[in-house]
Short mmCIF file of C-alpha atoms and ligand atoms in Angstrom, two decimals:
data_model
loop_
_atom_site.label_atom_id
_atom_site.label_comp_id
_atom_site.label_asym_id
_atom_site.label_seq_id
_atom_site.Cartn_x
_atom_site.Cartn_y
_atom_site.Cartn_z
CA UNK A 20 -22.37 21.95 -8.30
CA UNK A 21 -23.36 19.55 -5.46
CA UNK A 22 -21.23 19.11 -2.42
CA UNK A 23 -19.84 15.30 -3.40
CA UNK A 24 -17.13 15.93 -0.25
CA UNK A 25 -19.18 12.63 1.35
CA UNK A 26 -17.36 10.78 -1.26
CA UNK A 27 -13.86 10.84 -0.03
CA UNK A 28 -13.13 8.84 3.35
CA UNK A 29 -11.74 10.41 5.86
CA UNK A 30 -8.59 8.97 7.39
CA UNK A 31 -10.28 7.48 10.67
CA UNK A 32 -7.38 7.50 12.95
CA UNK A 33 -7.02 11.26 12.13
CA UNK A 34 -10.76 11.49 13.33
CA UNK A 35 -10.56 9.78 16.56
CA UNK A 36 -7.53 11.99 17.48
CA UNK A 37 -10.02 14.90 16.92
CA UNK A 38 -14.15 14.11 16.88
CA UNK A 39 -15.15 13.44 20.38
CA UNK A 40 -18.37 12.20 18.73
CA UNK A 41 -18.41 9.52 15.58
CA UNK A 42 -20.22 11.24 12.98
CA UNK A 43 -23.51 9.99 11.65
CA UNK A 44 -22.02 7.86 8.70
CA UNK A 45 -20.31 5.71 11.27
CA UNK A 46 -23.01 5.28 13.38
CA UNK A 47 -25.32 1.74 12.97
CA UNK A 48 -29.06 2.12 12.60
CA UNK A 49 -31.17 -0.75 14.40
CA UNK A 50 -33.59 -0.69 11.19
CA UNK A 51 -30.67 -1.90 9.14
CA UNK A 52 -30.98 -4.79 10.56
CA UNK A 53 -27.70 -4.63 12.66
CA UNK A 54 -28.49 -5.87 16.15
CA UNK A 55 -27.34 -2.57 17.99
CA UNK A 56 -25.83 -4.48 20.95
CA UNK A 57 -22.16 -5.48 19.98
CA UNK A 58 -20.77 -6.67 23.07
CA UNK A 59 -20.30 -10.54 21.84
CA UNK A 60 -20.59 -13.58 23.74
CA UNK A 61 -17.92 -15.67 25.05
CA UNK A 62 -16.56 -18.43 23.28
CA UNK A 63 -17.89 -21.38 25.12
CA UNK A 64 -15.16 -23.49 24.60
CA UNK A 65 -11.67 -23.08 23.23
CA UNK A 66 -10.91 -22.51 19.89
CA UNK A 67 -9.51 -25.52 17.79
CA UNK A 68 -5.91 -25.82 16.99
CA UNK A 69 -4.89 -27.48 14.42
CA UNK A 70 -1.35 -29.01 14.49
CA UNK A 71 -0.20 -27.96 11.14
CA UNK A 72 3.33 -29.89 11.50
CA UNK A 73 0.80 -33.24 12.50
CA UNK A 74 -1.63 -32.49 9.54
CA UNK A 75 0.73 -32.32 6.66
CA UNK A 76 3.95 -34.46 7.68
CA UNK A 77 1.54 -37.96 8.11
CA UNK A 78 -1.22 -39.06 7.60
CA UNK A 79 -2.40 -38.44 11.08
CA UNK A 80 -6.59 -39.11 11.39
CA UNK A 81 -7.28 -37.54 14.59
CA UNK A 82 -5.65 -34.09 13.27
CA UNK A 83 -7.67 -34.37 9.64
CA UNK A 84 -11.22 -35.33 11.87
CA UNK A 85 -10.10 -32.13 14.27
CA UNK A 86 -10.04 -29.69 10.79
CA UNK A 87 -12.87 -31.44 9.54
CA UNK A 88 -14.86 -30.81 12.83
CA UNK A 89 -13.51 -27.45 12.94
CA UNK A 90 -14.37 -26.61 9.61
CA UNK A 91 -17.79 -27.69 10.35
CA UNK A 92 -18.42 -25.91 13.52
CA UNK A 93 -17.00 -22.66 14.17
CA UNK A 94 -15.23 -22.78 10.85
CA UNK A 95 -12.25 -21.08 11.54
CA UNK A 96 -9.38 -22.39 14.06
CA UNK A 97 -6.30 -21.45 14.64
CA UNK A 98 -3.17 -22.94 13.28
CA UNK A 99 0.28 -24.30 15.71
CA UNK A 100 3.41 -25.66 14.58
CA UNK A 101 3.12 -23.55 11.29
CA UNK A 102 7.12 -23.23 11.37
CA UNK A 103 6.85 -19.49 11.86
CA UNK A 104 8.69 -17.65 14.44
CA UNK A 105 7.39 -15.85 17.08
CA UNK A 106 9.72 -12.96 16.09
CA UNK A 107 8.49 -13.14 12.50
CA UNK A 108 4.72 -12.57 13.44
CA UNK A 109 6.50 -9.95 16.06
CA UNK A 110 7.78 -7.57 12.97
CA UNK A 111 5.37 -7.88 10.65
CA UNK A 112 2.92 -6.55 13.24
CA UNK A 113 5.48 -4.21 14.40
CA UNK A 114 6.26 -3.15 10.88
CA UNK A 115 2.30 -2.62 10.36
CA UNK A 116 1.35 -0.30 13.56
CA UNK A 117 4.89 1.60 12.85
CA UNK A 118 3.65 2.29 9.36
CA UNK A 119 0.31 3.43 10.69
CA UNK A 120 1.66 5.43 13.13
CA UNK A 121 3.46 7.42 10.45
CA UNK A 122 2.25 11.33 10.11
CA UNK A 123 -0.96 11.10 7.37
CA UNK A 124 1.06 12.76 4.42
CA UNK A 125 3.73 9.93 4.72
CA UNK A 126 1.02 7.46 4.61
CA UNK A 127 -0.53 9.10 2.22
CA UNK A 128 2.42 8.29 -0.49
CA UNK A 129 0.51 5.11 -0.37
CA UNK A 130 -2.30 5.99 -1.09
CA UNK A 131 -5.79 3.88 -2.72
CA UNK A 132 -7.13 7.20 -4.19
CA UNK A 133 -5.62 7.96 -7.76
CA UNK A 134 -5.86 11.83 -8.29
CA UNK A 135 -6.78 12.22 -4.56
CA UNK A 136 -10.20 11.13 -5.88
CA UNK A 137 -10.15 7.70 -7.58
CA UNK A 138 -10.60 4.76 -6.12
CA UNK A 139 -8.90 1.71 -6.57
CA UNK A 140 -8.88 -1.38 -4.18
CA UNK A 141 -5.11 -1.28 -3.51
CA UNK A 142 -3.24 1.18 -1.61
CA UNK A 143 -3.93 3.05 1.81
CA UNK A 144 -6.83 4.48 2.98
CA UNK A 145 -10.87 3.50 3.14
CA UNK A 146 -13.67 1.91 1.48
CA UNK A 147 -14.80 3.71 -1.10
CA UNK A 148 -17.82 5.78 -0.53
CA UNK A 149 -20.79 5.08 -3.38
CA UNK A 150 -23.86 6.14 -1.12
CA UNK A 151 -24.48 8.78 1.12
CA UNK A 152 -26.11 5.89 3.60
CA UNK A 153 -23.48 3.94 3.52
CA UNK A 154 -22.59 3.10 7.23
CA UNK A 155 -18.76 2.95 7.60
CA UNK A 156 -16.37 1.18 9.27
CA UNK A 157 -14.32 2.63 12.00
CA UNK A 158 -10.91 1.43 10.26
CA UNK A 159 -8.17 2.36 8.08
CA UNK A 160 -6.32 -0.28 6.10
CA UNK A 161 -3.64 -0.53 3.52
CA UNK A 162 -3.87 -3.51 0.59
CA UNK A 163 -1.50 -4.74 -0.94
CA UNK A 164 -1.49 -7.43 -3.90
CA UNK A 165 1.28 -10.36 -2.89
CA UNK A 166 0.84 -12.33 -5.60
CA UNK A 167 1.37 -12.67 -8.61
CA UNK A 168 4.50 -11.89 -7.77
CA UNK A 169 5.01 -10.34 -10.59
CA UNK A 170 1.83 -8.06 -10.55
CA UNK A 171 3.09 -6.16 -7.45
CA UNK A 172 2.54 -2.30 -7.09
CA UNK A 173 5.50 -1.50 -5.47
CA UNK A 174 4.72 2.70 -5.44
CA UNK A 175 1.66 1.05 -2.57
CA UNK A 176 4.70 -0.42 -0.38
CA UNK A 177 5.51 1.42 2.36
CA UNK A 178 9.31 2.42 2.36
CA UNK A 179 9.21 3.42 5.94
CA UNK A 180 9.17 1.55 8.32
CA UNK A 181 12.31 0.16 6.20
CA UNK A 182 11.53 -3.25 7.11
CA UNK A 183 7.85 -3.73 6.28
CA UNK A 184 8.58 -5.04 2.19
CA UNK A 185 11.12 -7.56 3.23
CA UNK A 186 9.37 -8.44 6.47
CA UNK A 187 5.72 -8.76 4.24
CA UNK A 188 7.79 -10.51 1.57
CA UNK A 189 8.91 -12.91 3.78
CA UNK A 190 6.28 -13.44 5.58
CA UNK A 191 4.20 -13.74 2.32
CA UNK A 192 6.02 -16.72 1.89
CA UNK A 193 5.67 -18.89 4.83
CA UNK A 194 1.86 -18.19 4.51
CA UNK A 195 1.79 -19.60 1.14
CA UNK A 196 3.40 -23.11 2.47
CA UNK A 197 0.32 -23.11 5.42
CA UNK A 198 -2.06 -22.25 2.68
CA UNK A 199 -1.00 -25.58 0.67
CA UNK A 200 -1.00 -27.87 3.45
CA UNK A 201 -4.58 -26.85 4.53
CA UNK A 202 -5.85 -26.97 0.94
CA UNK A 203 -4.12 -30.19 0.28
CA UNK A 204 -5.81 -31.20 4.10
CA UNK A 205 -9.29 -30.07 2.59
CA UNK A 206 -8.73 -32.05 -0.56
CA UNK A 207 -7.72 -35.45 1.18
CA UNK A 208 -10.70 -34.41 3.41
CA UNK A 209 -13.06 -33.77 0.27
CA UNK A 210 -11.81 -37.35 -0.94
CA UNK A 211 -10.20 -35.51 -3.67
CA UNK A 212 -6.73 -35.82 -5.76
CA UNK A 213 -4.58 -34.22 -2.85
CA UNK A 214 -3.42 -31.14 -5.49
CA UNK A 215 -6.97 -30.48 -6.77
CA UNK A 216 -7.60 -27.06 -4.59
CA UNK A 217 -4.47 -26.31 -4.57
CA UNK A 218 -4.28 -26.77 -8.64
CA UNK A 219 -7.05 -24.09 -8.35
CA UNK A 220 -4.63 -21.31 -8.69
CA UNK A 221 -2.79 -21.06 -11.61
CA UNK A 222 0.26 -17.86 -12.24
CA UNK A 223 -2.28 -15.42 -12.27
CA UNK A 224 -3.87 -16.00 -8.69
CA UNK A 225 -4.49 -13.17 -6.37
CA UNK A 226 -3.68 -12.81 -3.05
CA UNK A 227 -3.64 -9.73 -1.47
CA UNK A 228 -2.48 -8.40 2.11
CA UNK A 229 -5.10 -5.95 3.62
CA UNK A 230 -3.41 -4.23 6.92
CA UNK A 231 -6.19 -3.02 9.73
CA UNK A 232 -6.51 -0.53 11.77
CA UNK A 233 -8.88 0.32 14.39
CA UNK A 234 -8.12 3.31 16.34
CA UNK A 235 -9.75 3.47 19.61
CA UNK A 236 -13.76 4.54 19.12
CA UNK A 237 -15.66 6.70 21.49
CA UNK A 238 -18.95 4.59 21.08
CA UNK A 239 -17.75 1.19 20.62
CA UNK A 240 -21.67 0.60 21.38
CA UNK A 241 -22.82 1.80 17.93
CA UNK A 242 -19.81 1.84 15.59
CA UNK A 243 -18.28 -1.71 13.71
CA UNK A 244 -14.51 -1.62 13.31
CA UNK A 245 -15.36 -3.96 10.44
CA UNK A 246 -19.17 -4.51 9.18
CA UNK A 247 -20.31 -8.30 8.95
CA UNK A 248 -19.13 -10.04 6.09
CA UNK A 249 -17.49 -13.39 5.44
CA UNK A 250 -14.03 -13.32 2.89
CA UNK A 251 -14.45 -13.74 -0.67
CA UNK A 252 -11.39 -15.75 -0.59
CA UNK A 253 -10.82 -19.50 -0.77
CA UNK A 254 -8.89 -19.12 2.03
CA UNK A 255 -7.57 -16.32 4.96
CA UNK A 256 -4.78 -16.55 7.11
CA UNK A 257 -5.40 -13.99 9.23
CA UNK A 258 -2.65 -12.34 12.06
CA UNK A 259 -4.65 -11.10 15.19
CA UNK A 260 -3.70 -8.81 17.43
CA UNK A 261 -1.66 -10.04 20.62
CA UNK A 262 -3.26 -7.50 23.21
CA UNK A 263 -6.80 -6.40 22.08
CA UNK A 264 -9.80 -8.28 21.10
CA UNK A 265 -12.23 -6.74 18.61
CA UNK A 266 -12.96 -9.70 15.95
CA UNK A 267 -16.47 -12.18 16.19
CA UNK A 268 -17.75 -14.64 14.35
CA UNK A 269 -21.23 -15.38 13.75
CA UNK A 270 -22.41 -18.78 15.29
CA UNK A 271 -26.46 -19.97 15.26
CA UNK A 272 -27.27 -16.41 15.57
CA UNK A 273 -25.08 -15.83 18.19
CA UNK A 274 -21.54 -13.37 17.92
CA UNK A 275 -19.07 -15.35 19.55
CA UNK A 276 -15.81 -12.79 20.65
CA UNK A 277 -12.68 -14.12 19.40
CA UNK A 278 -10.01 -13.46 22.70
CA UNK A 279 -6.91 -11.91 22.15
CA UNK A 280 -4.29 -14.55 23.47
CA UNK A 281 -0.98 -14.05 24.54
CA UNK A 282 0.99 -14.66 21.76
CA UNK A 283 0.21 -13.60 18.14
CA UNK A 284 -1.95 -16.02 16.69
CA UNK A 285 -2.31 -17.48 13.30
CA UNK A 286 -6.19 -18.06 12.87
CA UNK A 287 -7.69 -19.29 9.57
CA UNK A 288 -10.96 -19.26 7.68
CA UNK A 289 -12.24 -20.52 4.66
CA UNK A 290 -14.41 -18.10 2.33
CA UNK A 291 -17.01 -18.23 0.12
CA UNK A 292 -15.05 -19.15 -3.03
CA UNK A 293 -14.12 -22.37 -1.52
CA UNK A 294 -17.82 -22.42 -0.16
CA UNK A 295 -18.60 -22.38 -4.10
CA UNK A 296 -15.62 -24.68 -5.02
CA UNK A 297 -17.26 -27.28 -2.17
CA UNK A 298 -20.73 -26.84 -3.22
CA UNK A 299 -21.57 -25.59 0.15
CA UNK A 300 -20.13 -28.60 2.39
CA UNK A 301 -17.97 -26.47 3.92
CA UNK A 302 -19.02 -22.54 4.20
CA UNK A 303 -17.65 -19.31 4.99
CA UNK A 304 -18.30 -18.01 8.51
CA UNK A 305 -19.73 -14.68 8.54
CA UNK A 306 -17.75 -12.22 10.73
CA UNK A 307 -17.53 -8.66 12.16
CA UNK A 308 -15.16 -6.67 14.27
CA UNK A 309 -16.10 -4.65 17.37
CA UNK A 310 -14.33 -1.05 18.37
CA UNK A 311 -13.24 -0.24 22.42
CA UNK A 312 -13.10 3.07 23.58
CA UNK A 313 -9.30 2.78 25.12
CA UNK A 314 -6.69 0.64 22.79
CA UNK A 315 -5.92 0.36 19.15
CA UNK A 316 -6.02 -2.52 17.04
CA UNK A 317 -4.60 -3.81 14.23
CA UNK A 318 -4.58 -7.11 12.36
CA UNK A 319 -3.32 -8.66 8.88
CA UNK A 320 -5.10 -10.34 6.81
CA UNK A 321 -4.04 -12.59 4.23
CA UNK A 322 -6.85 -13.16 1.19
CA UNK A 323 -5.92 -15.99 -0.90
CA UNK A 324 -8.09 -16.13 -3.93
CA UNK A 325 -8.00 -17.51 -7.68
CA UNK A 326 -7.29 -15.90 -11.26
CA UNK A 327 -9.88 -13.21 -11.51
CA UNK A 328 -10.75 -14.67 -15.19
CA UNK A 329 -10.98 -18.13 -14.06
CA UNK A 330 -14.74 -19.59 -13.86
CA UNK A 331 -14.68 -21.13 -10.46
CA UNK A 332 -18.09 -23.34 -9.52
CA UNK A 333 -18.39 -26.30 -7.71
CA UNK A 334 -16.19 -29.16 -8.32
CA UNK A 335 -17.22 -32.15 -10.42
CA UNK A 336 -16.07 -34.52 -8.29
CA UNK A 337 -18.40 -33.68 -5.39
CA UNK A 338 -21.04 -33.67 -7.42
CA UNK A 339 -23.69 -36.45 -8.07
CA UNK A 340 -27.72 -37.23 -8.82
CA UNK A 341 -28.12 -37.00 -5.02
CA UNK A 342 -25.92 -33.84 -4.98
CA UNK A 343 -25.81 -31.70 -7.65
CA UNK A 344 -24.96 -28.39 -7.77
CA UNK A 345 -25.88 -25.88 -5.52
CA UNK A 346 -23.79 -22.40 -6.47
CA UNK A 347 -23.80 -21.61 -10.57
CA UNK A 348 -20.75 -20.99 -11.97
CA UNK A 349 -19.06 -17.84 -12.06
CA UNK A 350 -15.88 -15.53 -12.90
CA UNK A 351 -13.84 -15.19 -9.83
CA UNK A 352 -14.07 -11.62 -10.65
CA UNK A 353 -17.81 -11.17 -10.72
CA UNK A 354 -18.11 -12.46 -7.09
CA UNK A 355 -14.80 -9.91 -6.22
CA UNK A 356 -16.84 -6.94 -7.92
CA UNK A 357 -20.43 -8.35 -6.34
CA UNK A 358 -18.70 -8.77 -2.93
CA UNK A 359 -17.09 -5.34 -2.71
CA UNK A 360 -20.71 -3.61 -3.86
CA UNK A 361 -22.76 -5.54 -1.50
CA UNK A 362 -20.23 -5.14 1.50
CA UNK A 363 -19.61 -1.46 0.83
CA UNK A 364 -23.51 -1.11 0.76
CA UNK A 365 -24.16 -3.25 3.77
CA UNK A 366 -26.41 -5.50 1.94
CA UNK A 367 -26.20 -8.42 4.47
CA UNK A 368 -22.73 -10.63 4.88
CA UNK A 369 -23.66 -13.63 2.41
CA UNK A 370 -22.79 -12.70 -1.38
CA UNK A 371 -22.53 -16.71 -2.26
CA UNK A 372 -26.16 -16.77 -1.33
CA UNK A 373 -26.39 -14.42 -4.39
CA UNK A 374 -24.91 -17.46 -6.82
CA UNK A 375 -27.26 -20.02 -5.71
CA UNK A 376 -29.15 -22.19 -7.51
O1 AKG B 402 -9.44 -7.57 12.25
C1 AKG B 402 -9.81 -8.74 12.26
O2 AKG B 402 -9.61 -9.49 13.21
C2 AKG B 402 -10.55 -9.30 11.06
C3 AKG B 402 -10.50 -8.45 9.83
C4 AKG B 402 -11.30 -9.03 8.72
O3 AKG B 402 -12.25 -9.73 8.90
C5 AKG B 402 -10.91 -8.75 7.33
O4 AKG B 402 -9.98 -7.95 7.08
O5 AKG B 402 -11.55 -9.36 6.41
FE1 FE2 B 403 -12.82 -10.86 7.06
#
């Protein structure tokens, strides 16, 4: 029988306590059309801030033009008075590198592969492996589905450290709140009813949780922590790491590095469901992460997308003679599915290209 061992991932924190070399699968090939120098430029100015507490409490112009420039430019930006504590981002990230520091067979209670073979999206572990080309990415993560509430798979939440449900939980929460006022921001933006993205997600919406890990990578010249891609999410809240840099965003044909700042930051982008949703006025950045040869990393990322069954497409009220639509209608599902076999394959960044008209 052939040797199908390529199939199952190997844990990659357990590799880089062990491989003083990446092996091949992680390594980038220049004819792939990855650029083979990862080192980034800097940002060349700093990256907008939107006053969340400004944004949604008034009707405050300057704040709305800020998103509306930011969504435009960069398109992501960090968020400020979000009315989360310090020490709240402080334990979830705590509770996240405690649970990956955990010895493998703990971890592995978590696990994404059912049958130590079968893979399913949520749970710990890797990608799954369809090709033997497939580059990978020097990361382990664990996903979790956060909503519907409902819907969660508990036997995927980590019982040790003993405060990562509650702390995810309520974190979970406050996320939610700074995912409505941006939508409802985007809406009033959009010169839409105020509730009309947020009315996008009905009691069966997912949003899932997906907890990275980047140990430190011997050749953080030709190895991606993460592969480009841009979220398949309406929108991400992500949690960045206080200490070490690693994410970029694609700008003009330039990667921009994203600095690690201080304090844990709250930095959000939109993704390519909402791209479809706004018939392309405002789009989904495309996006990477870089590995260093010294520090760990790890980040949270919060996806929030719609019902998988619901048909999502742009919305009628943006569209006209002069502007008609751009991106055919689809399940939610069918870009999830297309997304995840395109990314896994490193097929290029931009699935909504794919739904065009
Ligand atoms: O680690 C990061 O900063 C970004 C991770 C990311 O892009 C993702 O999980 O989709
Ligand atoms: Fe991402």
């Amino acid at each position: 029988m052939a040797d199908e061992s390529w199939r199952l991932p190997n844990s990659v924190q357990q590799l880089a306590a062990t491989v003083q070399e990446p092996p091949s699968q992680y390594l980038l090939r220049e004819h792939e059309g990855l650029d083979g120098h990862l080192a980034g430029a800097e940002l060349p100015e700093q990256i907008p801030t939107i006053d969340l507490g400004l944004l949604s409490a008034s009707n405050d112009a300057e704040e709305a033009t800020k998103l509306r420039s930011a969504l435009q430019s960069w398109r992501f930006f960090k968020v400020s008075n979000h009315g989360m504590e310090t020490s709240m981002l402080d334990s979830v990230m705590t509770a996240t590198r405690e649970f990956f520091h955990l010895p493998l067979e703990e971890k592995k209670k978590c696990s994404n592969l059912i049958d130590g073979k079968h893979f399913q999206v949520e749970g710990y572990g890797n990608d799954q492996v369809k090709t033997q080309h497939q580059i990978l990415d020097w990361s382990d993560r664990l996903h979790l589905r956060i909503e519907p509430e409902g819907g969660r798979n508990l036997a995927h939440w980590p019982t040790h450290p003993k405060s990562f449900r509650d702390d995810l939980h309520k974190y979970a929460l406050k996320c939610k709140r700074i995912k409505g006022d941006i939508l409802r921001a985007i809406a009033k933006l959009l010169e839409l009813d105020e509730d009309s993205l947020v009315n996008q997600f009905n009691s069966n919406a997912r949003t899932y949780s997906r907890f990275n890990y980047f140990p430190p990578c011997p050749r953080p010249d030709l190895v991606l922590g993460v592969k480009p891609h841009a979220d398949f999410s309406v929108l991400t809240v992500l949690l960045m790491d206080k200490d070490v840099a690693g994410l970029q965003y694609l700008r003009d044909g330039t990667w921009y590095n994203v600095p690690a700042v201080c304090n844990h930051t709250l930095l959000i982008n939109i993704g390519f469901a909402m791209e479809i949703m706004t018939n392309g006025i405002f789009t989904g950045p495309v996006h990477r992460v870089v590995t260093n040869a010294d520090k760990e990393r790890i980040s949270v990322a919060m996806f929030y997308g719609v019902d998988p069954d619901q048909e999502i497409g742009p919305i009628a009220h943006l569209l006209s003679h002069e502007q008609p639509a751009r991106y055919r209608k689809m399940k939610a599902k069918d870009l999830l599915v297309a997304q995840l076999d395109h990314f896994s394959q490193g097929r290029g960044a931009r699935i909504a290209d794919a739904f065009k008209i």
